[in-house]
Amino acid sequence: MGGILTALIFLPLAGMLLLAFVPGSNTRAVRLVTLLVTVLLFLVSLPLAWEFEGTGGMEFEERAPWVPAFGISYHVGIDGISLFLLLLTTFLAPLVYLSAWNAITSRVKEFALFYLLLHTGMIGAFVALDLFLFYVFWELMLVPMAFLIGVWGGERRIYAAVKFVLYTVVGSLLMLAALLVLARHAAEASGHLSFDWADLVGTPVPRTLQMLLFGAFALSFAIKVPLFPFHTWLPDAHVEAPTAGSAILAGILLKMGTYGFLRYAMPLFPEAAQAAAPLLAFLALVGIVYGALVAMVQDDVKKLVAYSSVSHLGFVVLGLFAFNTSGIQGAIYVMLAHGLSTSALFLLVGVIYERRHTRLISEYGGLARPMPLFAAVFLVTTLASIGLPALCGFVGEFLVLFGTFRVHPGQAAIAATGVVLGAVYMLWMVRRVFFGPITSDANRNLRDLSIRELVVIVPLLAGMVALGVHPAPLLDRMEGAVERHIEMMRGEARAEAETPEVRLVAEAIDSAEETP
């Protein structure tokens, strides 16, 4: 299995090279080549699912020197945390592209090139184990996503793209400065410069410096999540992006922030992470409730789904900073469930937009009559999004609430209101759009889901059911990596347990895990 991660990173680039020889005027050939590349990407990633052993450590590691003079290496690998996020990325790649088959009619070749480049960035960010390499892939994602919004988006696409770039760049520059300071500090301690995650994660960092560096990393990741109050770029980006862009943004890109917290910010700066946990949990709770309340008053279906993401991602951050196995496993599970259900919701909103060219809820009503299959699929996806048992959203939210309740029952109670509010605004929207009398003659003869649209949606529905009914294979494979991360924070704290404050951190982690 050697080289499989490198193959996944560079396969989209190979697809771009192949597209260079396809005339842009031959849009059918461009679409077929791109779809073939994304399908191949998914097929190549499949062996990871059954070859992965789940020992808790990194697997499928590949390492090669890149810039040895600066301690930068090409080091990639996956553990139980990144495995399923990587598989989600490759799973969505062909489905989302197929959804844009008829929607993207101008600059088809350029769209395909940016779409493939985006996947190289996302896959690279999930598998990178060198901080500088991670930063390169992190930045690489920014360019194609900005073009997807700015070129193929709606009327305010330029404004949305610029806002997305400005927010992301500010956070990225802070993270770059922080990782350079961290590498230099580690070099002074060890005698050699390295950006390797394994070398840096055990480096003792003084408390004040930890707080500063954690703050820089956290701000970058909080913008990407997006965590309240850094979420204002998200509704604009979602509403103005083409349907495929919204689906990838919700399905994968939003996970980069929460993944960054778990992979980098928390184990690299464990003492600072513990100190900042109350603030981040507070912001997560505000995001859960605020996102739900704002979603409730939206008159645009797509904007409603966008604000629901603010609420869902708040659950992820809350679970991460519970600092126990249940909370962190739940956070990862919510990431996966949100990737399936919210991507599907954006794709389904795109279906009715292609037919009516409006997303206003007031323009619909009674859609279940002309589009019964679409209504059924939308309802199941909505139920998965709000966490109905036996569907994907339930398992993650339950684990997050359970893990949070073990350490902060009050926080769990507040977060639970987000579940209730989520059910209210989603089901209210479904009632207004699909049931009751047909309020507009333009809706009477709308065409139901086509074969191509079913091919896109059915695998997502199958994923929602599979994750809801049988979560054990995923939880078993991620458990070792989650426990290893928690041990890193405990070991780090104990190694410096010369001060009463740090000793309290270690005791807090132990207490969180021992509480029944």
mmCIF file of C-alpha atoms in Angstrom, residues 364-493:
data_model
loop_
_atom_site.group_PDB
_atom_site.id
_atom_site.type_symbol
_atom_site.label_atom_id
_atom_site.label_comp_id
_atom_site.label_asym_id
_atom_site.label_seq_id
_atom_site.Cartn_x
_atom_site.Cartn_y
_atom_site.Cartn_z
ATOM 1 C CA TYR A 364 -42.733 27.404 -2.972
ATOM 2 C CA GLY A 365 -45.446 25.419 -1.240
ATOM 3 C CA GLY A 366 -47.022 22.070 -2.022
ATOM 4 C CA LEU A 367 -43.935 20.806 -3.889
ATOM 5 C CA ALA A 368 -44.611 17.282 -2.636
ATOM 6 C CA ARG A 369 -47.379 16.943 -5.254
ATOM 7 C CA PRO A 370 -45.424 17.587 -8.458
ATOM 8 C CA MET A 371 -42.135 16.282 -6.965
ATOM 9 C CA PRO A 372 -42.986 13.423 -4.550
ATOM 10 C CA LEU A 373 -39.607 11.679 -4.884
ATOM 11 C CA PHE A 374 -37.713 14.914 -4.346
ATOM 12 C CA ALA A 375 -39.862 15.689 -1.303
ATOM 13 C CA ALA A 376 -39.176 12.257 0.204
ATOM 14 C CA VAL A 377 -35.421 12.559 -0.330
ATOM 15 C CA PHE A 378 -35.393 16.095 1.086
ATOM 16 C CA LEU A 379 -37.357 14.987 4.161
ATOM 17 C CA VAL A 380 -34.987 12.071 4.914
ATOM 18 C CA THR A 381 -31.979 14.364 4.514
ATOM 19 C CA THR A 382 -33.591 16.912 6.816
ATOM 20 C CA LEU A 383 -34.242 14.236 9.435
ATOM 21 C CA ALA A 384 -30.597 13.173 9.188
ATOM 22 C CA SER A 385 -29.495 16.771 9.638
ATOM 23 C CA ILE A 386 -31.595 17.299 12.770
ATOM 24 C CA GLY A 387 -30.349 14.085 14.357
ATOM 25 C CA LEU A 388 -33.214 11.602 14.105
ATOM 26 C CA PRO A 389 -32.157 8.207 15.577
ATOM 27 C CA ALA A 390 -30.989 5.651 12.959
ATOM 28 C CA LEU A 391 -29.664 8.469 10.785
ATOM 29 C CA CYS A 392 -26.164 9.921 10.786
ATOM 30 C CA GLY A 393 -26.768 13.110 12.764
ATOM 31 C CA PHE A 394 -27.963 11.349 15.899
ATOM 32 C CA VAL A 395 -24.796 9.438 16.852
ATOM 33 C CA GLY A 396 -22.427 12.404 16.767
ATOM 34 C CA GLU A 397 -24.695 14.834 18.594
ATOM 35 C CA PHE A 398 -25.471 12.223 21.253
ATOM 36 C CA LEU A 399 -21.760 11.554 21.870
ATOM 37 C CA VAL A 400 -20.961 15.281 21.988
ATOM 38 C CA LEU A 401 -23.755 15.908 24.500
ATOM 39 C CA PHE A 402 -22.746 12.839 26.529
ATOM 40 C CA GLY A 403 -19.075 13.804 26.570
ATOM 41 C CA THR A 404 -19.895 17.410 27.483
ATOM 42 C CA PHE A 405 -22.375 16.366 30.170
ATOM 43 C CA ARG A 406 -19.645 14.349 31.919
ATOM 44 C CA VAL A 407 -17.608 17.494 32.541
ATOM 45 C CA HIS A 408 -20.035 20.413 32.163
ATOM 46 C CA PRO A 409 -23.712 19.435 32.528
ATOM 47 C CA GLY A 410 -24.823 23.047 32.126
ATOM 48 C CA GLN A 411 -23.103 23.358 28.750
ATOM 49 C CA ALA A 412 -24.724 20.117 27.587
ATOM 50 C CA ALA A 413 -28.153 21.446 28.604
ATOM 51 C CA ILE A 414 -27.661 24.661 26.620
ATOM 52 C CA ALA A 415 -26.367 22.714 23.604
ATOM 53 C CA ALA A 416 -29.421 20.454 23.741
ATOM 54 C CA THR A 417 -31.614 23.486 23.041
ATOM 55 C CA GLY A 418 -29.790 23.729 19.710
ATOM 56 C CA VAL A 419 -31.046 20.244 18.822
ATOM 57 C CA VAL A 420 -34.619 21.318 19.554
ATOM 58 C CA LEU A 421 -34.283 24.595 17.654
ATOM 59 C CA GLY A 422 -32.708 22.725 14.735
ATOM 60 C CA ALA A 423 -35.722 20.456 14.469
ATOM 61 C CA VAL A 424 -38.047 23.493 14.633
ATOM 62 C CA TYR A 425 -36.509 25.556 11.836
ATOM 63 C CA MET A 426 -35.771 22.624 9.527
ATOM 64 C CA LEU A 427 -39.196 20.993 9.815
ATOM 65 C CA TRP A 428 -40.919 24.385 9.570
ATOM 66 C CA MET A 429 -39.058 25.016 6.324
ATOM 67 C CA VAL A 430 -40.024 21.558 5.005
ATOM 68 C CA ARG A 431 -43.681 22.212 5.815
ATOM 69 C CA ARG A 432 -43.704 25.565 4.018
ATOM 70 C CA VAL A 433 -41.876 24.289 0.937
ATOM 71 C CA PHE A 434 -43.400 20.843 0.429
ATOM 72 C CA PHE A 435 -46.811 20.678 2.033
ATOM 73 C CA GLY A 436 -50.056 22.602 1.898
ATOM 74 C CA PRO A 437 -51.621 23.975 -1.302
ATOM 75 C CA ILE A 438 -49.516 24.789 -4.352
ATOM 76 C CA THR A 439 -49.177 28.560 -4.006
ATOM 77 C CA SER A 440 -47.561 29.296 -7.373
ATOM 78 C CA ASP A 441 -48.651 28.056 -10.797
ATOM 79 C CA ALA A 442 -44.984 27.857 -11.775
ATOM 80 C CA ASN A 443 -44.616 24.928 -9.358
ATOM 81 C CA ARG A 444 -47.463 22.776 -10.704
ATOM 82 C CA ASN A 445 -45.510 21.033 -13.429
ATOM 83 C CA LEU A 446 -42.046 20.918 -11.962
ATOM 84 C CA ARG A 447 -40.083 17.857 -13.046
ATOM 85 C CA ASP A 448 -39.175 15.352 -10.311
ATOM 86 C CA LEU A 449 -35.626 14.051 -9.764
ATOM 87 C CA SER A 450 -33.856 12.871 -12.896
ATOM 88 C CA ILE A 451 -31.748 9.705 -13.132
ATOM 89 C CA ARG A 452 -28.539 11.779 -12.884
ATOM 90 C CA GLU A 453 -29.810 13.570 -9.778
ATOM 91 C CA LEU A 454 -30.771 10.228 -8.206
ATOM 92 C CA VAL A 455 -27.281 8.863 -8.927
ATOM 93 C CA VAL A 456 -25.908 11.839 -6.994
ATOM 94 C CA ILE A 457 -28.279 11.706 -4.041
ATOM 95 C CA VAL A 458 -28.804 7.973 -3.414
ATOM 96 C CA PRO A 459 -25.187 7.272 -2.301
ATOM 97 C CA LEU A 460 -25.431 10.196 0.119
ATOM 98 C CA LEU A 461 -28.684 8.803 1.523
ATOM 99 C CA ALA A 462 -27.065 5.377 1.879
ATOM 100 C CA GLY A 463 -24.187 6.982 3.775
ATOM 101 C CA MET A 464 -26.576 8.786 6.135
ATOM 102 C CA VAL A 465 -28.371 5.540 6.951
ATOM 103 C CA ALA A 466 -25.164 3.489 7.270
ATOM 104 C CA LEU A 467 -23.591 5.973 9.705
ATOM 105 C CA GLY A 468 -26.789 6.101 11.722
ATOM 106 C CA VAL A 469 -27.450 2.373 11.929
ATOM 107 C CA HIS A 470 -23.938 0.950 12.262
ATOM 108 C CA PRO A 471 -21.474 3.463 13.759
ATOM 109 C CA ALA A 472 -19.242 0.859 15.432
ATOM 110 C CA PRO A 473 -16.743 0.334 12.556
ATOM 111 C CA LEU A 474 -16.025 4.070 12.451
ATOM 112 C CA LEU A 475 -15.911 4.598 16.206
ATOM 113 C CA ASP A 476 -13.631 1.565 16.680
ATOM 114 C CA ARG A 477 -11.143 2.815 14.106
ATOM 115 C CA MET A 478 -11.012 6.366 15.457
ATOM 116 C CA GLU A 479 -10.914 5.416 19.159
ATOM 117 C CA GLY A 480 -7.193 4.659 19.299
ATOM 118 C CA ALA A 481 -6.192 7.931 17.670
ATOM 119 C CA VAL A 482 -8.535 9.928 19.885
ATOM 120 C CA GLU A 483 -7.153 8.327 23.049
ATOM 121 C CA ARG A 484 -3.619 8.922 21.815
ATOM 122 C CA HIS A 485 -4.379 12.627 21.384
ATOM 123 C CA ILE A 486 -5.785 12.805 24.901
ATOM 124 C CA GLU A 487 -2.672 11.031 26.226
ATOM 125 C CA MET A 488 -0.476 13.554 24.423
ATOM 126 C CA MET A 489 -2.152 16.355 26.310
ATOM 127 C CA ARG A 490 -1.894 14.476 29.592
ATOM 128 C CA GLY A 491 1.760 13.584 29.037
ATOM 129 C CA GLU A 492 2.596 17.106 28.021
ATOM 130 C CA ALA A 493 0.945 18.523 31.067
#
